Coordinates of C-alpha atoms and ligand atoms in Angstrom, one line a residue:
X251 CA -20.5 4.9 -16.3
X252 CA -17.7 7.4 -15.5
X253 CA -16.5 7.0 -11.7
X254 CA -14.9 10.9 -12.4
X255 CA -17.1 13.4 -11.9
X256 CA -14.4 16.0 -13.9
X257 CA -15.5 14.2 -16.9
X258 CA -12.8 11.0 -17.8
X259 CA -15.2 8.4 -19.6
X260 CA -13.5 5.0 -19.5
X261 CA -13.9 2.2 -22.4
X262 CA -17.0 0.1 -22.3
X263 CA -15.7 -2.1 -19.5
X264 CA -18.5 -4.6 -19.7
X265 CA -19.6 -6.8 -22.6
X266 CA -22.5 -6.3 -21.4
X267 CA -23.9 -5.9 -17.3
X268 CA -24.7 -9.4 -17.1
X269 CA -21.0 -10.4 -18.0
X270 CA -18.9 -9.5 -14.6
X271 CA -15.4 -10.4 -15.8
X272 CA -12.9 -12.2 -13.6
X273 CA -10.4 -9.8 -11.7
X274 CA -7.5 -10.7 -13.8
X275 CA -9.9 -9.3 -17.1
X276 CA -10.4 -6.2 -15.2
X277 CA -6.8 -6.0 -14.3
X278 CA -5.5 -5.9 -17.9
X279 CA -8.7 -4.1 -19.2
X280 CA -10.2 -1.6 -16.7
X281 CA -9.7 1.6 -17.3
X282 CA -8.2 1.4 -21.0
X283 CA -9.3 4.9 -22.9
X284 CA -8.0 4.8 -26.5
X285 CA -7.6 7.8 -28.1
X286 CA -8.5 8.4 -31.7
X287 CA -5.6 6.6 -33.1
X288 CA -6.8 3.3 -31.3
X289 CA -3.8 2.2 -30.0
X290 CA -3.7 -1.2 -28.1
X291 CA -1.7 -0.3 -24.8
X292 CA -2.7 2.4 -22.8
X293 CA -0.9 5.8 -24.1
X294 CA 1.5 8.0 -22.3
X295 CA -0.1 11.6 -21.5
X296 CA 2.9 13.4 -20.6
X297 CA 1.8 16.6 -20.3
X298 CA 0.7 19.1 -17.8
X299 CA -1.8 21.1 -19.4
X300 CA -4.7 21.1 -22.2
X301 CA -6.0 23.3 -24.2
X302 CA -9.6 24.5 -25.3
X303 CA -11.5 25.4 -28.6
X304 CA -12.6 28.5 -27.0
X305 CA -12.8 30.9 -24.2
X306 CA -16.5 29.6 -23.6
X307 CA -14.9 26.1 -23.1
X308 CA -12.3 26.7 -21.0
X309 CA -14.6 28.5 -18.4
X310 CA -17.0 25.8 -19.0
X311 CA -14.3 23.2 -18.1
X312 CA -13.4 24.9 -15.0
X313 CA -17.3 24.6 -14.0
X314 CA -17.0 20.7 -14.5
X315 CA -19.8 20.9 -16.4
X316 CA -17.9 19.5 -19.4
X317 CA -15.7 16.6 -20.4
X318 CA -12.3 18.1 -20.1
X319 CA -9.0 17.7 -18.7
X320 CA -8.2 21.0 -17.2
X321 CA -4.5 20.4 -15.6
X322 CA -2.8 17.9 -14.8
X323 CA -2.4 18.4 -11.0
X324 CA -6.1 18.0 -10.8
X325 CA -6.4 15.0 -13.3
X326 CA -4.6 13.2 -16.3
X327 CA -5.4 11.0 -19.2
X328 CA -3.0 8.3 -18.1
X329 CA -3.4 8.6 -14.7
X330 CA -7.1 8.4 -14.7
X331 CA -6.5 5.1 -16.2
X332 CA -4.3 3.6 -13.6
X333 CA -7.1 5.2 -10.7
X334 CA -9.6 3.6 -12.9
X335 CA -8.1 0.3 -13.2
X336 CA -6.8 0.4 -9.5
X337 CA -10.0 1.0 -8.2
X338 CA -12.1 -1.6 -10.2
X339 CA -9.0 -4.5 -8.6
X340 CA -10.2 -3.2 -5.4
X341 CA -14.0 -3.0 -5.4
X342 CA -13.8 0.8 -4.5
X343 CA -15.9 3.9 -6.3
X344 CA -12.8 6.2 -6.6
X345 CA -9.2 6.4 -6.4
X346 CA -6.5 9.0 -6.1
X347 CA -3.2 8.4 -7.5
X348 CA -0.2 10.5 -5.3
X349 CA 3.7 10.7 -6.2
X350 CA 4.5 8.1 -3.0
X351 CA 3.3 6.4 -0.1
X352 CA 3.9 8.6 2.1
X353 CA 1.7 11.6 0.5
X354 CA -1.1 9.0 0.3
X355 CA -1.0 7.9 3.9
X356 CA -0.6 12.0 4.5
X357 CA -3.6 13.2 2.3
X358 CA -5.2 10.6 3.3
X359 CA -5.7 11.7 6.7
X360 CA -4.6 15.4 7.0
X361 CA -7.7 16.1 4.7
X362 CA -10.3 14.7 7.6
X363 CA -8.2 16.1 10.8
X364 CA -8.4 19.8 12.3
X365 CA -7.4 20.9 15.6
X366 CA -8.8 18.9 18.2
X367 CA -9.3 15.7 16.6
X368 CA -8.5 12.5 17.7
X369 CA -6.7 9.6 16.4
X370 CA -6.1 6.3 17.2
X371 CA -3.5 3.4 15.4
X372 CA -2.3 0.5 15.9
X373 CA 1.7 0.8 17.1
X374 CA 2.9 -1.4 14.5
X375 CA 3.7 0.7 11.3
X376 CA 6.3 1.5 8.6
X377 CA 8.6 4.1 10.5
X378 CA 7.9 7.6 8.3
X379 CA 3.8 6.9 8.8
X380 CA 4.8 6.8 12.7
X381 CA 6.5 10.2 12.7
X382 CA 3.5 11.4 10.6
X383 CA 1.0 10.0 13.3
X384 CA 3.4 11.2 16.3
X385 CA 5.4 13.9 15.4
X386 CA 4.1 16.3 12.8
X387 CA 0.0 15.9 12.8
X388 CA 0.2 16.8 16.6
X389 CA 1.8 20.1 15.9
X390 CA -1.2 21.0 14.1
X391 CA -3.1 20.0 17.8
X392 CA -4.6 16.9 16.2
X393 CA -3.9 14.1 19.3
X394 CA -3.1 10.5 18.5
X395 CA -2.9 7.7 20.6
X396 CA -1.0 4.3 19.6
X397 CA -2.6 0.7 20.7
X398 CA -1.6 -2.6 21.0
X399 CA -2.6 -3.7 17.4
X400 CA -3.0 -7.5 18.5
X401 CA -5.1 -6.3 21.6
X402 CA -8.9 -6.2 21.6
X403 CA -9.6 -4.9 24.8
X404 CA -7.2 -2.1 24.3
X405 CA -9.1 -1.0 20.8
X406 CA -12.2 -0.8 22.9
X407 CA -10.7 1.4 25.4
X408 CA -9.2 3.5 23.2
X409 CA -12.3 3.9 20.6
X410 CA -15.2 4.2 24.1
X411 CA -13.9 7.9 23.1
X412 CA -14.8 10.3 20.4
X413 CA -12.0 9.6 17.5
X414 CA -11.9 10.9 14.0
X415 CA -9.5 8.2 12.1
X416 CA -8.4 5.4 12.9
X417 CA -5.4 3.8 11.1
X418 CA -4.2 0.6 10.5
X419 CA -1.1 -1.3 9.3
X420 CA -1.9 -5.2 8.4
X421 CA 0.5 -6.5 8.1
X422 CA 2.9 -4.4 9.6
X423 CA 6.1 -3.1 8.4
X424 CA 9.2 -5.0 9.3
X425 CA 7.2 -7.6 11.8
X426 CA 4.4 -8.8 10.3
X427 CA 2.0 -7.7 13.2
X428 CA -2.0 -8.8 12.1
X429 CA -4.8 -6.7 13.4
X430 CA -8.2 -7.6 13.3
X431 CA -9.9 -5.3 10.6
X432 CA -13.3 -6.4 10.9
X433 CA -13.4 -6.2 14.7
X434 CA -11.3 -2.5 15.0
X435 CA -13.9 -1.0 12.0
X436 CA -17.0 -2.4 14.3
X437 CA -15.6 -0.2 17.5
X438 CA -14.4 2.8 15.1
X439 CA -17.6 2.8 13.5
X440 CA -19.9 3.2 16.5
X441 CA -17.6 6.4 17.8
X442 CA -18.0 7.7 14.4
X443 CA -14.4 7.0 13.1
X444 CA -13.5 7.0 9.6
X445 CA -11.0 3.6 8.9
X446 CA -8.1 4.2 7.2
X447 CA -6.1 0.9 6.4
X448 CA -2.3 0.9 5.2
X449 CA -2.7 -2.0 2.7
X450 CA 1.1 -1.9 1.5
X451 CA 2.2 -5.3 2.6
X452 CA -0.6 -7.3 1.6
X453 CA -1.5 -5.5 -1.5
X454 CA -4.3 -5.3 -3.6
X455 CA -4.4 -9.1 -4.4
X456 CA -4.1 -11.0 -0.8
X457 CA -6.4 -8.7 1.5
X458 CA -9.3 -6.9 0.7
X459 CA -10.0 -4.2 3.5
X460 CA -13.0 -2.2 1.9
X461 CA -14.9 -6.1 2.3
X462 CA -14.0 -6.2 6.0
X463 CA -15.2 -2.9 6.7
X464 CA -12.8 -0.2 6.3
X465 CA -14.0 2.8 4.8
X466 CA -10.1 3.7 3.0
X467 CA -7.5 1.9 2.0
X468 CA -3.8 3.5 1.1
X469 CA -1.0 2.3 -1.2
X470 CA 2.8 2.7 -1.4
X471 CA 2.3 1.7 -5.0
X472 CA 6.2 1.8 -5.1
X473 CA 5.7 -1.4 -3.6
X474 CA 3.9 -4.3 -5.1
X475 CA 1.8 -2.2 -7.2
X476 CA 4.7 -1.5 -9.5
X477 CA 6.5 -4.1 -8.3
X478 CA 9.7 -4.1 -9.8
X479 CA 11.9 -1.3 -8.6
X480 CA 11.0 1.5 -11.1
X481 CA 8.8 4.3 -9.8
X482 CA 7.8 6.0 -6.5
X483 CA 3.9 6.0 -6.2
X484 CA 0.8 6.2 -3.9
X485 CA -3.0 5.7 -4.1
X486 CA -6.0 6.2 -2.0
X487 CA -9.1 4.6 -3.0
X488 CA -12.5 5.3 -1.0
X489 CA -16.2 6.2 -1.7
X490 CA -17.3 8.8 -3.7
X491 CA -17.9 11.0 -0.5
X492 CA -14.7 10.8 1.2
X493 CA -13.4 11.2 -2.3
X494 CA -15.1 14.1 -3.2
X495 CA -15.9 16.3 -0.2
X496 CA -12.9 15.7 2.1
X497 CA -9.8 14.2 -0.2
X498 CA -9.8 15.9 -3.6
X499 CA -10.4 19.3 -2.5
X500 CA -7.3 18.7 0.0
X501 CA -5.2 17.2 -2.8
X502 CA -5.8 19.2 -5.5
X503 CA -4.9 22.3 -3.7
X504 CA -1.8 20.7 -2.0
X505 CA -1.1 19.1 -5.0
X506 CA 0.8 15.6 -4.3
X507 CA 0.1 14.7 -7.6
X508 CA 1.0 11.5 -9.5
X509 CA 3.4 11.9 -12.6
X510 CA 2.0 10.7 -15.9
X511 CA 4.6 8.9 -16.5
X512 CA 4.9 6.7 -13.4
X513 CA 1.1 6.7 -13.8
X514 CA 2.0 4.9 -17.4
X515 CA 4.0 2.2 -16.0
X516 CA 2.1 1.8 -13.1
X517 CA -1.2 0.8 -15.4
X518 CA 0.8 -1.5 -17.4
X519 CA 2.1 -3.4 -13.9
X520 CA -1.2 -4.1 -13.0
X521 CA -1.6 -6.5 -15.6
X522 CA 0.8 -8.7 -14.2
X523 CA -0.1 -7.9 -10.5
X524 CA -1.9 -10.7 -9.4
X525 CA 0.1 -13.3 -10.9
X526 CA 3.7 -11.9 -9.2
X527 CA 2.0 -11.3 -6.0
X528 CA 0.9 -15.0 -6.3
X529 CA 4.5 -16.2 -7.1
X530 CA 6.2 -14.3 -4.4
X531 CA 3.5 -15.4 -1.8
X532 CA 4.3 -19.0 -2.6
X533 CA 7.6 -18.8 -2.4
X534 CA 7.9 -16.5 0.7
X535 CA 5.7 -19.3 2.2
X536 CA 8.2 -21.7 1.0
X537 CA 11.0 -19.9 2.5
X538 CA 9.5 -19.0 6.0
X539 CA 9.0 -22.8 6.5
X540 CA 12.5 -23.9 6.0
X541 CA 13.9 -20.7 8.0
X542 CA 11.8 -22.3 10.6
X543 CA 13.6 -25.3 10.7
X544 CA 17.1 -23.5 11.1
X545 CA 19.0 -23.8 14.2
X546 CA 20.3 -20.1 13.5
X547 CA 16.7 -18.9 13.6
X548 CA 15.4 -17.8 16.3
X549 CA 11.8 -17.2 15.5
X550 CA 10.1 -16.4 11.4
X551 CA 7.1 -13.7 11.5
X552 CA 4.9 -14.7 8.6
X553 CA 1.3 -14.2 8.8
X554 CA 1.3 -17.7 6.6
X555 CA 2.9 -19.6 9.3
X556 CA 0.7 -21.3 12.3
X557 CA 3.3 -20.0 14.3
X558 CA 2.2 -16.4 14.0
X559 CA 0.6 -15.5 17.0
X560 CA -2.1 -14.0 14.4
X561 CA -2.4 -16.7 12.3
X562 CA -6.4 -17.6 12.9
X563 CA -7.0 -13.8 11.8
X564 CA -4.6 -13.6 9.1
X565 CA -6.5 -16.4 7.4
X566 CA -9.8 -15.2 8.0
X567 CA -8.5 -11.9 6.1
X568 CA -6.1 -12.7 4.1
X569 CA -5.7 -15.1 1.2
X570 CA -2.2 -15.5 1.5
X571 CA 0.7 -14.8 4.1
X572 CA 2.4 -12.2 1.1
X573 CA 5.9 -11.8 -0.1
X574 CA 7.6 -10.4 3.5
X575 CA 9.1 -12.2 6.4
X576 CA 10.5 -11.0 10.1
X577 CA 13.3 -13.1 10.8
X578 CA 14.9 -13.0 14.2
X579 CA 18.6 -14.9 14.6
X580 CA 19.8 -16.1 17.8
X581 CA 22.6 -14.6 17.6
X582 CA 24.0 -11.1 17.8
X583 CA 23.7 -7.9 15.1
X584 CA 27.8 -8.5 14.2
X585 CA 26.8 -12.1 13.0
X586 CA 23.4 -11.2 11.4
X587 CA 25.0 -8.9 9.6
X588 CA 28.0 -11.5 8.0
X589 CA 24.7 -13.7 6.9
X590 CA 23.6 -10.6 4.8
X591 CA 26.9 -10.0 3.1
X592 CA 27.5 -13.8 2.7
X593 CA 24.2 -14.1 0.0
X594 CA 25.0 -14.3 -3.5
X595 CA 21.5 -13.8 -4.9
X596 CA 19.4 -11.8 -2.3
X597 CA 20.2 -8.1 -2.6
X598 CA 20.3 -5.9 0.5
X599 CA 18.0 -3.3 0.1
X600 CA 15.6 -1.5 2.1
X601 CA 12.5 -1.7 -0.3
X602 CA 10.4 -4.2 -0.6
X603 CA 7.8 -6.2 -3.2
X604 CA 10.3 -6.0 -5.8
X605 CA 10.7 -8.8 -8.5
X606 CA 14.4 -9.0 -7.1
X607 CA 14.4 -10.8 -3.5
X608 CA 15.9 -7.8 -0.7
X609 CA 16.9 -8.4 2.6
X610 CA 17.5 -5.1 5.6
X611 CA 18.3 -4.9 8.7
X612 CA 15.7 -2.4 9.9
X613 CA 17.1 -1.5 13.3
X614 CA 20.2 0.4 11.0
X615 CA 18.0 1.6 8.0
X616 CA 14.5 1.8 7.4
X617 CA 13.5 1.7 11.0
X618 CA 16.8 3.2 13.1
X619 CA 14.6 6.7 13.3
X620 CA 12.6 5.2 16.1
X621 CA 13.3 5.1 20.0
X622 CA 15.0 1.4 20.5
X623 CA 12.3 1.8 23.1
X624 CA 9.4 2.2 20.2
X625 CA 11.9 -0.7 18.2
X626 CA 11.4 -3.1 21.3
X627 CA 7.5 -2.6 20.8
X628 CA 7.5 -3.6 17.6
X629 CA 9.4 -6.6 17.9
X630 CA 12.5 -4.5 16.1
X631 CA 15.7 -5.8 17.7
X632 CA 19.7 -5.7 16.5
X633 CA 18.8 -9.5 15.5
X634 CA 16.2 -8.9 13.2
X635 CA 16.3 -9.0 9.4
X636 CA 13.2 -8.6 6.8
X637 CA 13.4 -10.0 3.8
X638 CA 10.9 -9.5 0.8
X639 CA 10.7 -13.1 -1.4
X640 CA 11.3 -11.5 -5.0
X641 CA 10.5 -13.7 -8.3
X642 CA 13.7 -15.4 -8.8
X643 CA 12.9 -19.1 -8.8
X644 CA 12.3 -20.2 -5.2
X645 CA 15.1 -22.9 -5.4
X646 CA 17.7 -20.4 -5.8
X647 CA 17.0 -18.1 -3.2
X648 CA 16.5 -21.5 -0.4
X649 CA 19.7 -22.1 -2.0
X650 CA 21.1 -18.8 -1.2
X651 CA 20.1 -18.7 2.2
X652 CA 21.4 -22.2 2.7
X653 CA 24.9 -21.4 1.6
X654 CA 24.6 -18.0 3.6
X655 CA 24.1 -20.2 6.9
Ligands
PLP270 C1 7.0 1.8 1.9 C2 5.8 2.0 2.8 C3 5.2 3.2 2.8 C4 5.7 4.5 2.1 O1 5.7 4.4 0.7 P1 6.6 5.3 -0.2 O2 6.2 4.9 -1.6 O3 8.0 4.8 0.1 O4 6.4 6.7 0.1 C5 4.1 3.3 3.7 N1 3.6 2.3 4.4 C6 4.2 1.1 4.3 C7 3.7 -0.1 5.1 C8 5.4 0.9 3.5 O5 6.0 -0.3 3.5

């Protein structure tokens, strides 16, 4: 059964409907459409346009009425098969690629909002989605109003009023804040809100949102999804109404579109997904334990941790604690930053889920944007560094850190 209603019509992915093969199956098979030449790995569409055997066609194409790629703003070859493949991993009916993060978390909610609405989000979030929420959807007269993520009672406050979106970041970007997904989409439900979670620092494989009740889950796929430092990406996945009447005919005419060729690599990471997500969750978990036990530590934010103030949610929705940690010293920014140039291994970087292990300091880089008021709120102070657990074996990088102290 296609999931795209302009006509892509995926390999069988079945043996048969009885047969529901193991996630890891899906994640090197879903998706997969050969073309006549029946080559084994997914092919590389690169091109923007197609053509047609007629006039006839062409118009017919442009109806939907037939199986036909019209343009590849609208929809690709190779990019179907990474939506595809995406959204069989995730257990939703439809996913849109985008060229970053950022134009995912945009679409994502620009193409629900008009003047008037109302949004609510937890406080805790990846610095550009906060100017998006604070600074540039409320010149379009679309009001939004931040929460304590952590907080129950102030959710239920803040959803006892009419709201059109709610969006979430679990975990949170640098500090590892955990909000309760289950318990915000109950109260956004009954006030009519769609649920729109940031899944970046979990990724696909350690949290499920769409099973916990969120009606939309986003992607920086530059993240884990590829996972190794190449491409910038995004992806939205949701049912086939938000899909349909609210998101494509946003996207398609604003037209953050996917390249092929990022698509193309993206499809070919998600083979190996699951199993690198796996390794850097273990040896994050590895890590946060002994930066626990450091002197020079103040305090380690990892949702794996029973120290995390979240921890009873995190493991309720969560399978693993991920590949971040939020690690305050005790001492000041001049001496944090003489740990970061003493590593050997660890690169310092601002990106994160890569195969190579980076460490920031967000207060200077990815997060230096925001009030230090807004920092303080988020746990963001000069002595804070995040660093995302890479693949390198786990004994080098505890060795690296070691010799760093
Ligand atoms: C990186 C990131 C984004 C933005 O993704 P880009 O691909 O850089 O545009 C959004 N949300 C979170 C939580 C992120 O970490």
């Amino acid at each position: 059964m296609s999931k795209r209603p302009w006509g892509y019509q995926p390999v069988a992915e079945q043996p048969d409907p009885q047969w529901s093969l193991h996630p890891q199956t899906s994640a090197v098979r879903s998706g997969l459409a050969r073309s006549g030449f029946g080559e084994t790995s997914e092919a590389l569409y690169l091109n923007s346009g197609f053509t047609y055997t007629s006039a006839e066609q062409a118009a017919e194409s442009f109806n939907d009425e037939t199986d036909h790629f019209v343009y590849s703003r609208f929809a690709n070859p190779t990019i179907a098969m990474f939506e595809q493949r995406l959204a069989t991993i995730e257990g939703a009916e439809y996913c849109v690629g985008t060229g970053s993060g950022m134009s995912a978390m945009f679409a994502s909610i620009a193409c629900l909002v008009k003047t008037g609405d109302h949004i609510v989000a937890s406080a805790a979030m990846f610095s550009s989605c906060y100017v998006v929420l604070t600074e540039i959807l409320p010149k379009w007269g679309v009001t939004i109003e931040l929460v304590k993520g952590n907080d129950p009672k102030t959710w239920a406050v803040a959803l006892s009023k009419p709201t059109k979106v709610v969006f979430i970041e679990s975990p949170s970007n640098p500090m590892l804040d955990i909000v309760d997904i289950a318990m915000v989409s109950d109260l956004a439900h009954k006030v009519g809100a769609t649920v729109i979670v940031d899944n970046v620092m979990a990724s696909p494989v350690l949290q499920k949102p769409l099973t916990l009740g969120a009606d939309v889950v986003m992607y920086s796929a530059t993240k884990h999804i590829d996972g190794q430092g190449r491409v910038l990406a995004g992806a939205i996945l949701g049912s086939a109404a938000y899909i349909q009447e609210h998101l494509n005919p946003f996207i398609r005419h604003t037209g953050p579109s996917l390249s092929p060729f990022n698509a193309w690599v993206l499809v070919k990471s998600l083979e190996t997904m699951g199993m690198r997500v796996e390794q850097m969750n273990n040896s994050a978990q590895a890590i946060a334990q002994f930066l626990e036990t450091r002197p020079e530590i103040k305090s380690v934010r990892y949702p794996g941790l029973k120290s995390h103030p979240e921890y009873a949610i995190a493991c309720k929705q969560m399978s693993g604690g991920g590949s971040t940690i939020g690690i305050e010293f005790n001492s000041p920014k001049a001496d944090v930053f003489k740990f970061m140039n003493a590593l050997r291994v660890i690169d310092i970087s601002n990106n994160l889920g890569d195969s190579k292990s980076l460490i920031t300091h967000p207060a200077s880089t990815t997060h230096r944007r925001l009030t230090p008021e807004v920092q303080a709120e988020m746990g963001i102070t000069e002595s804070v560094l995040r660093l995302s657990v890479g693949l390198e074996h786990p004994s080098d990088l505890l060795k690296d850190l070691e010799q760093a102290f």
